[in-house]
Coordinates of C-alpha atoms in Angstrom, one line a residue:
Chain U
X1 CA 52.2 -100.0 -54.4
X2 CA 55.7 -98.6 -54.1
X3 CA 58.4 -100.1 -52.0
X4 CA 62.1 -99.5 -51.7
X5 CA 64.7 -102.1 -52.5
X6 CA 68.2 -101.2 -51.6
X7 CA 67.1 -97.6 -51.5
X8 CA 65.5 -97.7 -55.0
X9 CA 61.8 -97.1 -55.4
X10 CA 60.1 -100.1 -57.1
X11 CA 56.5 -100.4 -58.1
X12 CA 54.8 -103.7 -57.3
X13 CA 51.3 -105.0 -57.5
X14 CA 49.2 -105.1 -54.3
X15 CA 49.7 -108.0 -52.0
X16 CA 53.1 -108.8 -53.6
X17 CA 55.4 -111.0 -51.6
X18 CA 59.1 -110.8 -51.0
X19 CA 59.6 -113.5 -53.6
X20 CA 57.6 -111.4 -56.1
X21 CA 59.7 -108.3 -55.4
X22 CA 62.9 -110.2 -55.8
X23 CA 61.7 -111.7 -59.1
X24 CA 61.0 -108.2 -60.4
X25 CA 64.1 -106.6 -59.0
X26 CA 66.6 -109.2 -59.9
X27 CA 67.3 -110.9 -63.3
X28 CA 67.0 -114.7 -63.4
X29 CA 70.8 -114.9 -63.3
X30 CA 71.0 -112.6 -60.3
X31 CA 68.4 -114.6 -58.5
X32 CA 70.7 -117.5 -58.7
X33 CA 73.4 -115.6 -56.8
X34 CA 74.0 -115.8 -53.0
X35 CA 72.1 -113.2 -51.1
X36 CA 70.0 -112.6 -48.0
X37 CA 67.1 -110.4 -47.3
X38 CA 65.8 -108.0 -44.6
X39 CA 62.4 -106.4 -44.6
X40 CA 62.1 -103.2 -42.7
X41 CA 65.4 -104.1 -41.0
X42 CA 64.3 -107.5 -39.9
X43 CA 65.7 -110.7 -41.3
X44 CA 63.5 -112.7 -43.6
X45 CA 64.5 -116.4 -44.0
X46 CA 64.8 -117.7 -47.5
X47 CA 62.0 -120.2 -46.8
X48 CA 59.6 -117.3 -46.0
X49 CA 60.0 -115.2 -49.1
X50 CA 56.9 -116.6 -50.8
X51 CA 54.6 -116.1 -47.8
X52 CA 55.9 -112.7 -46.6
X53 CA 53.6 -110.0 -48.0
X54 CA 54.7 -106.5 -48.6
X55 CA 52.9 -103.2 -47.9
X56 CA 53.2 -99.7 -49.2
X57 CA 56.6 -98.0 -48.4
X58 CA 58.2 -101.2 -47.1
X59 CA 62.0 -101.3 -47.4
X60 CA 63.7 -104.4 -48.5
X61 CA 67.5 -104.9 -48.2
X62 CA 69.0 -107.5 -50.5
X63 CA 72.6 -108.1 -49.4
X64 CA 75.4 -110.0 -51.1
X65 CA 78.7 -111.4 -49.9
X66 CA 81.6 -109.0 -50.2
X67 CA 85.1 -108.8 -48.9
X68 CA 85.5 -107.7 -45.3
X69 CA 88.0 -107.2 -42.5
Chain X
X1 CA 99.8 -125.4 -27.4
X2 CA 96.6 -126.0 -29.4
X3 CA 94.4 -123.2 -30.5
X4 CA 90.7 -123.4 -31.0
X5 CA 87.7 -121.1 -31.5
X6 CA 84.5 -122.3 -29.9
X7 CA 85.9 -125.8 -29.9
X8 CA 87.1 -125.8 -33.5
X9 CA 90.8 -126.6 -33.6
X10 CA 92.9 -124.4 -35.8
X11 CA 96.4 -124.7 -37.0
X12 CA 97.1 -121.0 -37.3
X13 CA 96.6 -118.3 -34.8
X14 CA 96.3 -115.6 -37.5
X15 CA 92.9 -114.7 -38.7
X16 CA 92.8 -112.7 -41.9
X17 CA 90.5 -110.2 -43.7
X18 CA 89.6 -110.3 -47.3
X19 CA 89.3 -106.6 -48.1
X20 CA 91.4 -103.9 -49.6
X21 CA 93.7 -106.0 -51.7
X22 CA 94.9 -104.6 -55.0
X23 CA 93.1 -107.4 -56.9
X24 CA 91.1 -110.6 -56.1
X25 CA 94.1 -112.7 -57.3
X26 CA 96.4 -111.0 -54.9
X27 CA 93.9 -111.4 -52.1
X28 CA 93.8 -115.2 -52.8
X29 CA 97.5 -115.5 -52.9
X30 CA 98.0 -113.5 -49.8
X31 CA 95.4 -115.4 -47.8
X32 CA 96.9 -118.7 -48.9
X33 CA 100.4 -117.4 -48.0
X34 CA 99.3 -116.3 -44.5
X35 CA 98.5 -119.9 -43.4
X36 CA 95.4 -118.6 -41.8
X37 CA 92.4 -120.9 -41.7
X38 CA 89.9 -118.2 -40.8
X39 CA 88.8 -115.5 -43.4
X40 CA 86.6 -112.6 -42.6
X41 CA 84.0 -111.3 -45.0
X42 CA 80.9 -109.2 -45.0
X43 CA 77.5 -108.5 -46.6
X44 CA 76.5 -105.4 -48.4
X45 CA 74.0 -104.0 -50.8
X46 CA 75.2 -104.3 -54.3
X47 CA 74.0 -103.1 -57.6
X48 CA 72.6 -106.3 -59.1
X49 CA 74.4 -105.5 -62.4
X50 CA 77.8 -105.4 -60.7
X51 CA 79.0 -109.0 -60.6
X52 CA 82.4 -108.2 -58.9
X53 CA 81.1 -109.3 -55.5
X54 CA 80.2 -112.7 -56.8
X55 CA 83.8 -113.2 -58.1
X56 CA 85.2 -112.3 -54.7
X57 CA 82.8 -114.7 -53.0
X58 CA 83.8 -117.5 -55.4
X59 CA 87.5 -116.8 -54.6
X60 CA 86.9 -116.8 -50.9
X61 CA 85.0 -120.2 -51.2
X62 CA 87.9 -121.6 -53.1
X63 CA 90.4 -120.4 -50.5
X64 CA 88.4 -121.9 -47.7
X65 CA 88.0 -125.2 -49.5
X66 CA 91.8 -125.4 -50.2
X67 CA 92.7 -124.6 -46.6
X68 CA 89.9 -126.5 -45.0
X69 CA 89.2 -123.2 -43.4
X70 CA 86.3 -121.3 -41.9
X71 CA 84.3 -118.2 -42.8
X72 CA 84.0 -115.4 -40.2
X73 CA 81.3 -113.0 -41.3
X74 CA 81.3 -109.6 -39.7
X75 CA 78.7 -107.0 -39.0
X76 CA 80.8 -104.0 -40.3
X77 CA 78.9 -100.8 -40.7
X78 CA 76.3 -101.5 -38.1
X79 CA 75.6 -98.8 -35.6
X80 CA 72.9 -100.4 -33.4
X81 CA 72.3 -103.7 -31.8
X82 CA 69.2 -104.2 -34.0
X83 CA 71.2 -103.7 -37.2
X84 CA 73.9 -106.0 -36.0
X85 CA 71.5 -108.8 -35.0
X86 CA 69.7 -108.6 -38.4
X87 CA 72.9 -108.7 -40.3
X88 CA 74.2 -111.6 -38.2
X89 CA 71.1 -113.6 -39.0
X90 CA 71.4 -112.8 -42.7
X91 CA 75.1 -113.9 -42.6
X92 CA 74.2 -117.1 -40.8
X93 CA 71.8 -118.1 -43.6
X94 CA 74.2 -117.3 -46.4
X95 CA 77.4 -118.6 -44.9
X96 CA 76.0 -121.5 -42.9
X97 CA 78.0 -120.6 -39.8
X98 CA 77.0 -119.5 -36.3
X99 CA 80.3 -117.6 -35.9
X100 CA 79.9 -113.9 -36.1
X101 CA 82.5 -111.1 -35.7
X102 CA 80.2 -108.7 -34.0
X103 CA 81.0 -105.0 -34.8
X104 CA 78.7 -102.2 -33.5
X105 CA 80.3 -98.9 -34.3
X106 CA 79.7 -95.9 -32.0
X107 CA 81.8 -93.2 -33.6
X108 CA 82.4 -92.4 -37.2
X109 CA 85.8 -90.7 -36.6
X110 CA 87.7 -93.6 -35.0
X111 CA 85.2 -96.4 -35.6
X112 CA 85.2 -97.1 -31.9
X113 CA 82.9 -99.9 -30.9
X114 CA 79.7 -98.9 -29.0
X115 CA 80.1 -100.8 -25.8
X116 CA 76.5 -100.5 -24.7
X117 CA 75.0 -101.6 -28.1
X118 CA 77.6 -104.3 -28.3
X119 CA 76.5 -105.9 -25.0
X120 CA 72.8 -105.7 -26.1
X121 CA 73.6 -107.4 -29.4
X122 CA 75.8 -110.0 -27.8
X123 CA 73.1 -111.1 -25.4
X124 CA 70.5 -111.4 -28.1
X125 CA 72.8 -113.3 -30.5
X126 CA 74.0 -115.8 -27.8
X127 CA 70.3 -116.4 -26.9
X128 CA 69.7 -117.1 -30.6
X129 CA 72.5 -119.7 -30.8
X130 CA 75.3 -117.6 -32.2
X131 CA 78.9 -118.0 -31.3
X132 CA 79.9 -114.4 -30.9
X133 CA 83.4 -113.0 -31.5
X134 CA 82.9 -109.4 -30.3
X135 CA 85.2 -106.6 -31.6
X136 CA 85.6 -104.3 -28.6
X137 CA 87.8 -101.7 -27.0
X138 CA 90.6 -102.6 -24.6
X139 CA 88.4 -101.9 -21.6
X140 CA 88.7 -104.6 -19.0
X141 CA 85.2 -104.3 -17.6
X142 CA 83.7 -104.4 -21.0
X143 CA 85.7 -107.5 -21.8
X144 CA 84.6 -109.0 -18.5
X145 CA 81.0 -108.3 -19.3
X146 CA 81.3 -109.9 -22.7
X147 CA 82.9 -113.0 -21.1
X148 CA 80.2 -113.2 -18.5
X149 CA 77.5 -113.1 -21.2
X150 CA 79.0 -116.2 -22.7
X151 CA 81.6 -115.0 -25.2
X152 CA 84.4 -117.6 -25.2
X153 CA 86.3 -115.4 -27.6
X154 CA 86.9 -111.6 -27.1
X155 CA 88.6 -109.4 -29.6
X156 CA 89.9 -106.1 -28.1
X157 CA 91.4 -103.6 -30.5
X158 CA 95.0 -102.7 -30.7
X159 CA 94.1 -99.3 -32.1
X160 CA 91.4 -97.9 -34.4
X161 CA 90.6 -100.0 -37.5
X162 CA 93.0 -99.3 -40.4
X163 CA 95.3 -97.0 -38.5
X164 CA 98.3 -99.3 -38.3
X165 CA 99.2 -97.6 -35.0
X166 CA 99.9 -100.9 -33.3
X167 CA 99.3 -101.6 -29.6
X168 CA 98.1 -98.2 -28.3
X169 CA 97.8 -99.3 -24.7
X170 CA 99.8 -102.4 -23.9
X171 CA 99.0 -102.0 -20.2
X172 CA 95.3 -102.4 -20.8
X173 CA 95.9 -105.4 -23.1
X174 CA 98.1 -107.1 -20.6
X175 CA 95.6 -106.5 -17.8
X176 CA 92.8 -108.1 -19.9
X177 CA 95.1 -111.1 -20.5
X178 CA 95.9 -111.4 -16.8
X179 CA 92.4 -110.9 -15.5
X180 CA 90.6 -113.2 -18.1
X181 CA 92.9 -116.2 -18.2
X182 CA 90.1 -118.5 -19.5
X183 CA 89.0 -116.3 -22.4
X184 CA 90.3 -116.8 -25.9
X185 CA 91.7 -113.3 -26.6
X186 CA 92.3 -112.3 -30.2
X187 CA 93.8 -108.9 -30.9
X188 CA 91.8 -107.2 -33.6
X189 CA 92.3 -104.0 -35.5
X190 CA 95.0 -101.4 -35.7
X191 CA 97.9 -103.7 -36.2
X192 CA 100.5 -102.2 -38.6
X193 CA 103.6 -104.3 -38.4
X194 CA 104.5 -108.0 -37.8
X195 CA 106.2 -106.9 -34.6
X196 CA 102.8 -105.6 -33.3
X197 CA 101.4 -109.1 -33.9
X198 CA 104.4 -110.7 -32.3
X199 CA 104.1 -108.4 -29.2
X200 CA 100.5 -109.4 -28.7
X201 CA 101.4 -113.1 -28.9
X202 CA 104.3 -112.6 -26.5
X203 CA 101.8 -111.1 -24.0
X204 CA 99.9 -114.3 -24.2
X205 CA 97.1 -113.4 -26.6
X206 CA 95.7 -116.4 -28.3
X207 CA 95.5 -115.0 -31.8
X208 CA 95.6 -111.9 -34.0
X209 CA 93.1 -110.7 -36.6
X210 CA 94.2 -108.2 -39.2
X211 CA 93.5 -107.1 -42.7
X212 CA 94.9 -103.7 -43.7
X213 CA 98.5 -104.3 -42.7
X214 CA 98.7 -107.2 -45.2
X215 CA 96.4 -105.9 -47.9
X216 CA 98.0 -102.4 -48.1
X217 CA 101.6 -103.6 -48.0
X218 CA 103.7 -103.1 -51.2
X219 CA 103.8 -106.9 -51.5
X220 CA 100.8 -108.4 -49.7
X221 CA 101.8 -111.9 -50.3
X222 CA 105.2 -111.5 -48.7
X223 CA 103.7 -109.5 -45.8
X224 CA 101.2 -112.3 -45.2
X225 CA 104.1 -114.7 -44.8
X226 CA 105.8 -112.1 -42.5
X227 CA 102.8 -112.0 -40.2
X228 CA 102.4 -115.7 -40.2
X229 CA 106.0 -116.0 -39.0
X230 CA 105.6 -113.2 -36.4
X231 CA 102.5 -114.7 -34.9
X232 CA 104.1 -118.2 -34.7
X233 CA 107.3 -116.6 -33.2
X234 CA 105.4 -114.6 -30.6
X235 CA 103.4 -117.6 -29.5
X236 CA 106.6 -119.8 -29.2
X237 CA 108.2 -117.0 -27.1
X238 CA 105.2 -116.8 -24.8
X239 CA 105.3 -120.6 -24.3
X240 CA 109.0 -120.5 -23.8
X241 CA 108.7 -117.9 -21.0
X242 CA 110.1 -114.4 -21.3
X243 CA 112.9 -113.4 -18.9
X244 CA 111.8 -111.0 -16.2
X245 CA 112.5 -107.3 -16.9
X246 CA 115.1 -105.8 -14.6
X247 CA 115.7 -102.2 -13.5
X248 CA 119.5 -102.4 -13.4
X249 CA 122.1 -103.9 -15.7
X250 CA 123.4 -107.4 -15.1
X251 CA 126.5 -108.6 -17.0
X252 CA 125.8 -111.5 -19.2
X253 CA 129.4 -112.6 -19.2
X254 CA 130.4 -114.3 -15.9
X255 CA 132.3 -111.9 -13.6
X256 CA 134.3 -114.6 -11.9
X257 CA 138.0 -114.5 -13.0
X258 CA 137.5 -111.2 -14.9
X259 CA 140.9 -110.2 -16.3
X260 CA 142.7 -107.1 -15.0
X261 CA 140.5 -106.8 -12.0
X262 CA 143.4 -106.2 -9.7
X263 CA 144.3 -103.0 -11.6
X264 CA 141.0 -101.5 -10.5
X265 CA 141.7 -102.6 -6.9
X266 CA 145.4 -101.5 -7.0
X267 CA 144.4 -97.9 -7.6
X268 CA 142.6 -97.6 -4.3

């Protein structure tokens, strides 16, 4: 199936979870960074990554801390 | 007088942004020079190959540790209550704080807050345990509604974000101060000069939040010190009590025993 991570199309196996998607999208080093996730514009808690399954055309936002005013 | 945000005592009434500095090093020096204990920051998508954001994040953590300060994540870029609520929840997980500088923008031209979406988001976030610091316009009724919803802190704009135009409508800002005596009022956005910050404090505002005026100065570190002094000066002046404005001139030198007075009288 295809989903979108930060606007980029990513191909994943069926029944993939948020954790699977992150593992594929981010390198091991990047997975150690600080980030938070939203699925179809809803917050997904870190503790739910492994149990939240994705479906075709889902959109995942992976956000990182940046400077802000 | 002591200053606190949602019960957290703070030594400085200046809240500072972390964006737009010429370099991360200057950002760090400027924030340290400002004496501020509250640093705003944000969350954005980022190309995973670009590690610049992680460096900024490390710097901000260092600053907060040194100053025993606090992070104030914002919801910049959000245009609906739903987006803002989601971003607030993501921020709470990452930054481990229930403080949120709530921004819901309604107009791309002047980045004016969307009052209606702001109220919707505020209600949902307060119900979810957040301590909301709403960025809003200088509309008394909107500020009143935000206060009624449970916002202890309200942050009306001085003028649109990043314009440096200063206090566009002092009457509105003074009215909000007068009518909401129990709210913690922080002037946010549009401040260009230290005198703008000082003026807000002289009005009785509890604090000032700014970013561009420091970050875009020729010397951000020196400007951070200037703003620190201006905020402290304005607060001291407010506590000291400003003299009442008068319509006509009053001599400051005593008139009794004025020399040569009889010359004026002698001509009549």
